mmCIF file of C-alpha atoms in Angstrom:
data_model
loop_
_atom_site.group_PDB
_atom_site.id
_atom_site.type_symbol
_atom_site.label_atom_id
_atom_site.label_comp_id
_atom_site.label_asym_id
_atom_site.label_seq_id
_atom_site.Cartn_x
_atom_site.Cartn_y
_atom_site.Cartn_z
ATOM 1 C CA MET A 1 -48.508 -43.989 -29.047
ATOM 2 C CA SER A 2 -50.400 -42.669 -26.046
ATOM 3 C CA LYS A 3 -54.073 -41.715 -26.233
ATOM 4 C CA TYR A 4 -56.700 -39.928 -24.225
ATOM 5 C CA SER A 5 -60.446 -39.938 -23.878
ATOM 6 C CA VAL A 6 -62.805 -37.517 -22.148
ATOM 7 C CA ALA A 7 -65.407 -38.561 -19.598
ATOM 8 C CA ARG A 8 -69.012 -38.653 -20.763
ATOM 9 C CA ARG A 9 -72.200 -39.035 -18.762
ATOM 10 C CA PRO A 10 -73.688 -42.456 -18.076
ATOM 11 C CA GLY A 11 -76.028 -43.492 -20.895
ATOM 12 C CA GLU A 12 -74.499 -41.228 -23.530
ATOM 13 C CA THR A 13 -73.783 -42.632 -26.961
ATOM 14 C CA ARG A 14 -70.290 -43.788 -27.793
ATOM 15 C CA PRO A 15 -68.335 -40.831 -29.205
ATOM 16 C CA SER A 16 -66.586 -40.936 -32.555
ATOM 17 C CA ARG A 17 -62.830 -41.158 -32.981
ATOM 18 C CA ARG A 18 -60.636 -38.769 -34.874
ATOM 19 C CA ARG A 19 -56.892 -38.776 -35.386
ATOM 20 C CA ARG A 20 -55.376 -35.442 -34.444
ATOM 21 C CA SER A 21 -52.272 -33.857 -35.883
ATOM 22 C CA ASP A 22 -50.828 -33.572 -32.361
ATOM 23 C CA GLY A 23 -50.579 -37.367 -32.135
ATOM 24 C CA CYS A 24 -53.461 -37.856 -29.711
ATOM 25 C CA ASN A 25 -56.191 -40.337 -30.541
ATOM 26 C CA CYS A 26 -59.088 -38.303 -29.178
ATOM 27 C CA LEU A 27 -62.655 -39.140 -28.376
ATOM 28 C CA CYS A 28 -64.571 -36.334 -30.022
ATOM 29 C CA ARG A 29 -68.053 -35.021 -29.482
ATOM 30 C CA GLY A 30 -70.816 -37.232 -30.852
ATOM 31 C CA PRO A 31 -74.587 -36.640 -30.962
ATOM 32 C CA ASP A 32 -74.611 -36.134 -27.192
ATOM 33 C CA PRO A 33 -72.128 -34.059 -25.194
ATOM 34 C CA LEU A 34 -69.067 -35.901 -23.905
ATOM 35 C CA VAL A 35 -68.637 -33.634 -20.928
ATOM 36 C CA HIS A 36 -70.977 -31.338 -19.059
ATOM 37 C CA GLY A 37 -68.873 -28.271 -19.680
ATOM 38 C CA GLY A 38 -66.473 -26.584 -22.022
ATOM 39 C CA ARG A 39 -67.498 -24.685 -25.127
ATOM 40 C CA ARG A 40 -67.449 -27.870 -27.241
ATOM 41 C CA CYS A 41 -69.826 -29.625 -24.875
ATOM 42 C CA GLY A 42 -72.341 -26.878 -24.269
ATOM 43 C CA GLY A 43 -71.254 -25.981 -20.745
ATOM 44 C CA PRO A 44 -69.230 -23.228 -19.099
ATOM 45 C CA GLU A 45 -65.716 -22.471 -20.232
ATOM 46 C CA ASN A 46 -62.616 -22.137 -18.053
ATOM 47 C CA ARG A 47 -63.286 -25.265 -16.039
ATOM 48 C CA ALA A 48 -60.495 -27.159 -14.343
ATOM 49 C CA LEU A 49 -58.920 -30.090 -16.163
ATOM 50 C CA VAL A 50 -58.236 -33.430 -14.471
ATOM 51 C CA LEU A 51 -55.637 -35.617 -16.203
ATOM 52 C CA VAL A 52 -55.979 -39.263 -15.138
ATOM 53 C CA PHE A 53 -52.914 -41.537 -15.381
ATOM 54 C CA HIS A 54 -53.812 -45.212 -14.943
ATOM 55 C CA GLY A 55 -51.739 -47.953 -13.343
ATOM 56 C CA SER A 56 -49.464 -50.479 -15.010
ATOM 57 C CA LYS A 57 -51.246 -52.991 -17.265
ATOM 58 C CA GLN A 58 -54.340 -50.755 -17.423
ATOM 59 C CA ASP A 59 -55.657 -48.163 -19.835
ATOM 60 C CA GLY A 60 -57.970 -45.218 -19.315
ATOM 61 C CA ARG A 61 -61.148 -47.248 -19.782
ATOM 62 C CA SER A 62 -60.108 -50.084 -17.501
ATOM 63 C CA TYR A 63 -59.031 -47.615 -14.812
ATOM 64 C CA ARG A 64 -62.392 -45.905 -15.121
ATOM 65 C CA ARG A 65 -64.166 -49.242 -14.580
ATOM 66 C CA PHE A 66 -61.729 -50.093 -11.770
ATOM 67 C CA THR A 67 -62.887 -47.017 -9.837
ATOM 68 C CA GLY A 68 -66.545 -47.258 -10.811
ATOM 69 C CA GLY A 69 -66.263 -44.033 -12.812
ATOM 70 C CA ALA A 70 -65.916 -42.076 -9.575
ATOM 71 C CA LEU A 71 -64.066 -39.157 -11.180
ATOM 72 C CA ASP A 72 -66.855 -38.684 -13.732
ATOM 73 C CA ALA A 73 -68.810 -36.943 -10.968
ATOM 74 C CA LEU A 74 -66.465 -33.975 -11.321
ATOM 75 C CA ALA A 75 -67.515 -33.603 -14.960
ATOM 76 C CA GLU A 76 -71.195 -34.279 -14.315
ATOM 77 C CA ASP A 77 -71.579 -31.512 -11.729
ATOM 78 C CA GLY A 78 -69.647 -28.950 -13.748
ATOM 79 C CA ARG A 79 -66.485 -28.739 -11.683
ATOM 80 C CA ALA A 80 -63.981 -30.109 -14.213
ATOM 81 C CA VAL A 81 -63.258 -31.757 -17.510
ATOM 82 C CA VAL A 82 -61.912 -35.255 -16.853
ATOM 83 C CA ALA A 83 -59.484 -36.761 -19.383
ATOM 84 C CA TYR A 84 -58.577 -40.451 -19.058
ATOM 85 C CA LEU A 85 -55.174 -41.011 -20.646
ATOM 86 C CA ASP A 86 -53.817 -44.243 -22.148
ATOM 87 C CA GLY A 87 -50.148 -45.035 -21.635
ATOM 88 C CA HIS A 88 -47.995 -46.743 -24.239
ATOM 89 C CA ARG A 89 -48.615 -50.509 -24.072
ATOM 90 C CA GLY A 90 -50.267 -50.135 -20.681
ATOM 91 C CA ASN A 91 -47.644 -48.104 -18.862
ATOM 92 C CA TRP A 92 -45.932 -44.741 -18.476
ATOM 93 C CA ASN A 93 -42.340 -43.633 -18.858
ATOM 94 C CA ASP A 94 -41.972 -42.419 -15.291
ATOM 95 C CA ALA A 95 -38.723 -41.251 -13.685
ATOM 96 C CA ARG A 96 -37.647 -44.406 -11.854
ATOM 97 C CA ALA A 97 -34.104 -45.331 -12.827
ATOM 98 C CA GLU A 98 -34.749 -49.087 -12.599
ATOM 99 C CA SER A 99 -37.616 -49.320 -15.076
ATOM 100 C CA ALA A 100 -37.931 -51.735 -17.988
ATOM 101 C CA PHE A 101 -41.457 -50.753 -19.037
ATOM 102 C CA PRO A 102 -41.974 -50.614 -22.823
ATOM 103 C CA ALA A 103 -42.597 -46.878 -22.476
ATOM 104 C CA ARG A 104 -39.063 -46.568 -21.059
ATOM 105 C CA THR A 105 -37.265 -48.976 -23.359
ATOM 106 C CA GLU A 106 -38.919 -47.324 -26.371
ATOM 107 C CA GLN A 107 -38.234 -43.841 -24.961
ATOM 108 C CA VAL A 108 -41.822 -42.595 -25.128
ATOM 109 C CA ASP A 109 -41.941 -38.889 -24.233
ATOM 110 C CA ASP A 110 -44.883 -38.875 -21.844
ATOM 111 C CA VAL A 111 -44.097 -35.379 -20.572
ATOM 112 C CA ALA A 112 -44.575 -34.038 -24.099
ATOM 113 C CA PHE A 113 -47.728 -36.163 -24.370
ATOM 114 C CA ALA A 114 -49.184 -34.599 -21.219
ATOM 115 C CA ARG A 115 -48.492 -31.139 -22.606
ATOM 116 C CA ALA A 116 -50.137 -32.095 -25.915
ATOM 117 C CA VAL A 117 -53.256 -33.348 -24.144
ATOM 118 C CA VAL A 118 -53.614 -30.080 -22.214
ATOM 119 C CA ASP A 119 -53.236 -28.135 -25.473
ATOM 120 C CA ALA A 120 -55.787 -30.343 -27.253
ATOM 121 C CA VAL A 121 -58.398 -30.218 -24.476
ATOM 122 C CA GLU A 122 -57.982 -26.460 -24.189
ATOM 123 C CA ARG A 123 -58.912 -26.194 -27.884
ATOM 124 C CA THR A 124 -61.850 -28.590 -27.717
ATOM 125 C CA HIS A 125 -63.298 -27.859 -24.269
ATOM 126 C CA GLY A 126 -62.109 -24.372 -23.341
ATOM 127 C CA ILE A 127 -60.534 -25.432 -20.054
ATOM 128 C CA ASP A 128 -58.506 -23.168 -17.806
ATOM 129 C CA ARG A 129 -54.953 -24.345 -18.445
ATOM 130 C CA GLU A 130 -53.889 -22.699 -15.172
ATOM 131 C CA ALA A 131 -56.135 -25.197 -13.338
ATOM 132 C CA VAL A 132 -54.774 -28.623 -14.323
ATOM 133 C CA THR A 133 -54.722 -31.377 -11.695
ATOM 134 C CA ALA A 134 -52.965 -34.667 -12.412
ATOM 135 C CA VAL A 135 -54.280 -37.848 -10.796
ATOM 136 C CA GLY A 136 -52.107 -40.951 -10.915
ATOM 137 C CA TYR A 137 -52.477 -44.505 -9.637
ATOM 138 C CA SER A 138 -49.425 -46.741 -9.109
ATOM 139 C CA ASN A 139 -47.261 -46.370 -12.272
ATOM 140 C CA GLY A 140 -49.495 -43.403 -13.123
ATOM 141 C CA GLY A 141 -48.653 -41.900 -9.740
ATOM 142 C CA GLN A 142 -44.983 -42.242 -10.551
ATOM 143 C CA MET A 143 -45.675 -40.393 -13.808
ATOM 144 C CA VAL A 144 -47.243 -37.564 -11.821
ATOM 145 C CA PHE A 145 -44.095 -37.399 -9.658
ATOM 146 C CA ARG A 146 -42.141 -36.912 -12.879
ATOM 147 C CA LEU A 147 -44.445 -34.137 -14.074
ATOM 148 C CA LEU A 148 -44.179 -32.307 -10.745
ATOM 149 C CA HIS A 149 -40.401 -32.182 -11.195
ATOM 150 C CA GLU A 150 -39.961 -31.834 -14.972
ATOM 151 C CA ALA A 151 -43.068 -29.837 -15.908
ATOM 152 C CA PRO A 152 -44.111 -27.983 -12.731
ATOM 153 C CA GLU A 153 -45.655 -25.131 -14.726
ATOM 154 C CA LEU A 154 -48.139 -27.577 -16.281
ATOM 155 C CA LEU A 155 -49.887 -28.541 -13.035
ATOM 156 C CA SER A 156 -51.845 -26.628 -10.427
ATOM 157 C CA GLY A 157 -52.347 -29.703 -8.220
ATOM 158 C CA ALA A 158 -51.646 -33.420 -7.943
ATOM 159 C CA VAL A 159 -53.193 -36.540 -6.413
ATOM 160 C CA ILE A 160 -50.993 -39.642 -6.199
ATOM 161 C CA VAL A 161 -52.411 -43.018 -5.145
ATOM 162 C CA ALA A 162 -50.467 -46.209 -4.343
ATOM 163 C CA ALA A 163 -47.066 -44.760 -5.194
ATOM 164 C CA ALA A 164 -44.121 -43.407 -3.191
ATOM 165 C CA MET A 165 -41.219 -41.200 -4.206
ATOM 166 C CA PRO A 166 -38.073 -43.018 -5.339
ATOM 167 C CA ASP A 167 -34.958 -42.207 -3.358
ATOM 168 C CA ARG A 168 -32.434 -39.709 -4.686
ATOM 169 C CA ALA A 169 -30.309 -42.321 -6.464
ATOM 170 C CA GLY A 170 -33.302 -43.917 -8.143
ATOM 171 C CA PHE A 171 -35.043 -40.798 -9.477
ATOM 172 C CA LEU A 172 -34.129 -39.417 -12.894
ATOM 173 C CA ALA A 173 -36.175 -36.201 -12.796
ATOM 174 C CA GLY A 174 -34.070 -34.222 -10.345
ATOM 175 C CA PHE A 175 -34.651 -35.147 -6.696
ATOM 176 C CA SER A 176 -34.898 -31.788 -4.937
ATOM 177 C CA GLU A 177 -36.566 -30.507 -1.787
ATOM 178 C CA GLU A 178 -36.926 -27.069 -3.341
ATOM 179 C CA SER A 179 -39.380 -26.010 -6.032
ATOM 180 C CA ASP A 180 -40.192 -22.749 -7.771
ATOM 181 C CA ARG A 181 -43.874 -23.735 -7.854
ATOM 182 C CA SER A 182 -45.933 -24.673 -4.812
ATOM 183 C CA VAL A 183 -49.044 -26.708 -5.620
ATOM 184 C CA PRO A 184 -51.526 -28.659 -3.454
ATOM 185 C CA ILE A 185 -50.693 -32.365 -3.310
ATOM 186 C CA ALA A 186 -52.606 -35.323 -1.896
ATOM 187 C CA LEU A 187 -50.987 -38.727 -1.362
ATOM 188 C CA VAL A 188 -52.858 -41.966 -0.670
ATOM 189 C CA ASN A 189 -51.085 -45.136 0.501
ATOM 190 C CA GLY A 190 -52.270 -48.406 2.002
ATOM 191 C CA THR A 191 -50.415 -49.574 5.095
ATOM 192 C CA ALA A 192 -50.745 -53.200 3.899
ATOM 193 C CA ASP A 193 -49.890 -52.550 0.229
ATOM 194 C CA ARG A 194 -47.972 -55.637 -0.966
ATOM 195 C CA ILE A 195 -46.669 -53.869 -4.089
ATOM 196 C CA VAL A 196 -45.574 -50.447 -2.796
ATOM 197 C CA PRO A 197 -44.277 -50.896 0.778
ATOM 198 C CA PHE A 198 -45.783 -48.301 3.111
ATOM 199 C CA ALA A 199 -42.533 -48.192 5.103
ATOM 200 C CA GLY A 200 -40.443 -47.687 1.977
ATOM 201 C CA GLY A 201 -37.626 -49.798 0.592
ATOM 202 C CA ARG A 202 -37.657 -52.255 -2.296
ATOM 203 C CA MET A 203 -40.681 -53.933 -3.807
ATOM 204 C CA SER A 204 -41.049 -57.661 -3.254
ATOM 205 C CA TRP A 205 -39.177 -59.843 -5.748
ATOM 206 C CA TRP A 206 -42.391 -61.056 -7.362
ATOM 207 C CA ALA A 207 -43.620 -57.473 -7.852
ATOM 208 C CA ARG A 208 -40.297 -56.442 -9.399
ATOM 209 C CA ALA A 209 -40.509 -59.396 -11.779
ATOM 210 C CA MET A 210 -44.170 -58.845 -12.657
ATOM 211 C CA PHE A 211 -43.972 -55.102 -13.243
ATOM 212 C CA LYS A 212 -40.388 -54.910 -14.586
ATOM 213 C CA VAL A 213 -39.393 -52.112 -12.251
ATOM 214 C CA GLY A 214 -37.172 -51.837 -9.204
ATOM 215 C CA GLY A 215 -35.388 -49.351 -7.002
ATOM 216 C CA VAL A 216 -35.822 -48.032 -3.478
ATOM 217 C CA THR A 217 -38.707 -45.778 -2.477
ATOM 218 C CA LEU A 218 -39.186 -43.445 0.436
ATOM 219 C CA SER A 219 -41.830 -44.369 2.977
ATOM 220 C CA ALA A 220 -45.288 -42.850 2.667
ATOM 221 C CA ALA A 221 -44.485 -40.492 5.548
ATOM 222 C CA GLU A 222 -41.134 -39.507 4.038
ATOM 223 C CA THR A 223 -42.821 -38.868 0.688
ATOM 224 C CA ALA A 224 -45.293 -36.488 2.341
ATOM 225 C CA ARG A 225 -42.522 -34.665 4.207
ATOM 226 C CA TYR A 226 -40.513 -34.369 0.983
ATOM 227 C CA PHE A 227 -43.359 -32.598 -0.816
ATOM 228 C CA ALA A 228 -44.180 -30.481 2.239
ATOM 229 C CA ARG A 229 -40.601 -29.199 2.222
ATOM 230 C CA ARG A 230 -40.845 -28.532 -1.529
ATOM 231 C CA ASN A 231 -43.948 -26.453 -0.827
ATOM 232 C CA GLY A 232 -42.182 -24.526 1.922
ATOM 233 C CA VAL A 233 -44.211 -26.017 4.773
ATOM 234 C CA THR A 234 -42.109 -26.165 7.927
ATOM 235 C CA ALA A 235 -44.923 -26.415 10.501
ATOM 236 C CA GLU A 236 -45.631 -29.740 12.170
ATOM 237 C CA PRO A 237 -48.506 -31.677 10.584
ATOM 238 C CA THR A 238 -51.819 -32.487 12.218
ATOM 239 C CA THR A 239 -53.254 -35.995 12.189
ATOM 240 C CA ALA A 240 -56.845 -37.204 12.499
ATOM 241 C CA LEU A 241 -58.865 -40.322 11.776
ATOM 242 C CA LEU A 242 -61.591 -39.634 9.234
ATOM 243 C CA PRO A 243 -65.192 -40.366 10.263
ATOM 244 C CA GLU A 244 -66.170 -43.924 9.395
ATOM 245 C CA ARG A 245 -68.738 -44.175 6.611
ATOM 246 C CA SER A 246 -68.988 -47.892 5.874
ATOM 247 C CA PRO A 247 -68.408 -50.092 8.916
ATOM 248 C CA GLY A 248 -67.400 -53.595 7.964
ATOM 249 C CA ARG A 249 -64.506 -55.965 7.457
ATOM 250 C CA ARG A 250 -63.718 -54.814 3.931
ATOM 251 C CA ASN A 251 -63.609 -51.108 4.786
ATOM 252 C CA ALA A 252 -60.187 -49.818 5.797
ATOM 253 C CA ARG A 253 -60.209 -46.689 7.959
ATOM 254 C CA ILE A 254 -58.310 -43.649 6.691
ATOM 255 C CA ARG A 255 -55.943 -41.486 8.724
ATOM 256 C CA GLU A 256 -55.305 -37.968 7.407
ATOM 257 C CA THR A 257 -52.017 -36.173 8.021
ATOM 258 C CA ALA A 258 -52.222 -32.529 6.939
ATOM 259 C CA TYR A 259 -49.257 -30.255 6.303
ATOM 260 C CA ARG A 260 -50.536 -26.682 6.407
ATOM 261 C CA GLN A 261 -48.838 -23.313 6.622
ATOM 262 C CA ALA A 262 -49.944 -19.812 5.674
ATOM 263 C CA GLY A 263 -48.574 -18.795 2.296
ATOM 264 C CA SER A 264 -47.789 -22.372 1.201
ATOM 265 C CA ALA A 265 -49.814 -24.889 -0.779
ATOM 266 C CA PRO A 266 -50.989 -27.794 1.401
ATOM 267 C CA VAL A 267 -49.820 -31.395 1.332
ATOM 268 C CA THR A 268 -52.174 -34.089 2.637
ATOM 269 C CA SER A 269 -51.237 -37.713 3.249
ATOM 270 C CA TYR A 270 -53.959 -40.332 3.583
ATOM 271 C CA ALA A 271 -52.908 -43.600 5.211
ATOM 272 C CA VAL A 272 -55.425 -46.339 4.467
ATOM 273 C CA LEU A 273 -55.112 -48.499 7.597
ATOM 274 C CA GLY A 274 -54.836 -52.108 6.535
ATOM 275 C CA GLY A 275 -55.465 -50.988 2.971
ATOM 276 C CA GLY A 276 -53.841 -52.474 -0.089
ATOM 277 C CA HIS A 277 -52.853 -51.312 -3.576
ATOM 278 C CA THR A 278 -56.225 -49.692 -4.034
ATOM 279 C CA VAL A 279 -58.013 -46.440 -4.903
ATOM 280 C CA PRO A 280 -60.247 -45.075 -2.117
ATOM 281 C CA GLY A 281 -63.947 -44.939 -2.831
ATOM 282 C CA ALA A 282 -67.247 -46.759 -2.824
ATOM 283 C CA ARG A 283 -66.136 -49.421 -5.299
ATOM 284 C CA PRO A 284 -63.908 -52.031 -3.629
ATOM 285 C CA ALA A 285 -60.866 -53.279 -5.521
ATOM 286 C CA PRO A 286 -60.410 -56.972 -6.356
ATOM 287 C CA ARG A 287 -59.487 -58.884 -3.208
ATOM 288 C CA VAL A 288 -56.046 -59.749 -4.526
ATOM 289 C CA LEU A 289 -55.121 -56.049 -4.267
ATOM 290 C CA GLY A 290 -56.204 -55.731 -0.644
ATOM 291 C CA ARG A 291 -58.747 -53.687 1.251
ATOM 292 C CA THR A 292 -60.185 -50.372 0.038
ATOM 293 C CA GLY A 293 -60.723 -47.241 2.115
ATOM 294 C CA ARG A 294 -64.214 -45.793 1.722
ATOM 295 C CA ASP A 295 -64.240 -42.967 4.253
ATOM 296 C CA ARG A 296 -63.177 -40.473 1.569
ATOM 297 C CA GLY A 297 -63.486 -41.210 -2.144
ATOM 298 C CA ILE A 298 -60.968 -40.353 -4.833
ATOM 299 C CA GLU A 299 -63.399 -37.868 -6.379
ATOM 300 C CA GLU A 300 -63.633 -36.009 -3.049
ATOM 301 C CA ILE A 301 -59.860 -35.917 -2.650
ATOM 302 C CA VAL A 302 -59.439 -34.565 -6.178
ATOM 303 C CA ALA A 303 -62.170 -31.966 -5.605
ATOM 304 C CA GLU A 304 -60.365 -30.796 -2.458
ATOM 305 C CA VAL A 305 -57.096 -30.401 -4.372
ATOM 306 C CA ILE A 306 -58.853 -28.444 -7.140
ATOM 307 C CA ALA A 307 -60.385 -26.127 -4.539
ATOM 308 C CA ALA A 308 -57.038 -25.710 -2.743
ATOM 309 C CA ALA A 309 -55.334 -24.926 -6.069
ATOM 310 C CA ASP A 310 -57.946 -22.258 -6.739
ATOM 311 C CA ARG A 311 -57.313 -20.693 -3.332
ATOM 312 C CA THR A 312 -53.543 -20.826 -3.910
ATOM 313 C CA SER A 313 -53.862 -19.093 -7.282
ATOM 314 C CA ARG A 314 -55.863 -16.241 -5.738
ATOM 315 C CA ARG A 315 -53.199 -15.293 -3.212
#
């Protein structure tokens, strides 16, 4: 069974648990508010919702620690409700054909789970269900790819980190360069990622054995072009190196490639130069995963997608 929890402010008491009839194991409001917003938490209604899908062998809490709670800032300043989801036995049933994750072998319906979470958080926090952004890291990023194809009406935006689109033969959710729904998308990939090859192709043998998944992926650049075409962007992208914030050996510079066209939702690809299988931000990942880009944090990237989704919805 998959679960979710909602971000609370630093120093707040641990919230109580309650089993819901919709199958979600929720973290409910305790003596102090869980989130700065939503009618259940004493803040404004109709805030955006951020669904966070962790990586393989993680859960929502460990992913939150992994990123230093960076996404909590979106809840603390009133921009969004942030829900950290827990996959079944540490993983998600994404759309890769060559997957042997427990969530796949046990046929966990994670698309239905995502829908149930949105329904539940709408009831408890009064979110705007037309402003739902999914954020996924690694296996969680692959789950977001699945949602974009199988449940496009659920999402208003997406941020995918350390994941690349499977090729047509290896994708079970309907590989298609056309979509009825155009939403802002941000993609983040490390050029030195030893798990998800930046240039595309197959994962290393040890990664396939460790994570029980295989198949061929598109390159990071091909993944960005794929989603740009889905959004109807035909203009050539622009590329720029982001200003450096934290000079030093462990900081990996970030190159932004932006696909923009009037009337279409934007697609932005961030290449973390020399970066590994990491989430950009102030908190560096363990060295075994490679270098972390700090010139733009994950919370800033998500905030940009939320703002772009709002602009898209107002057209």
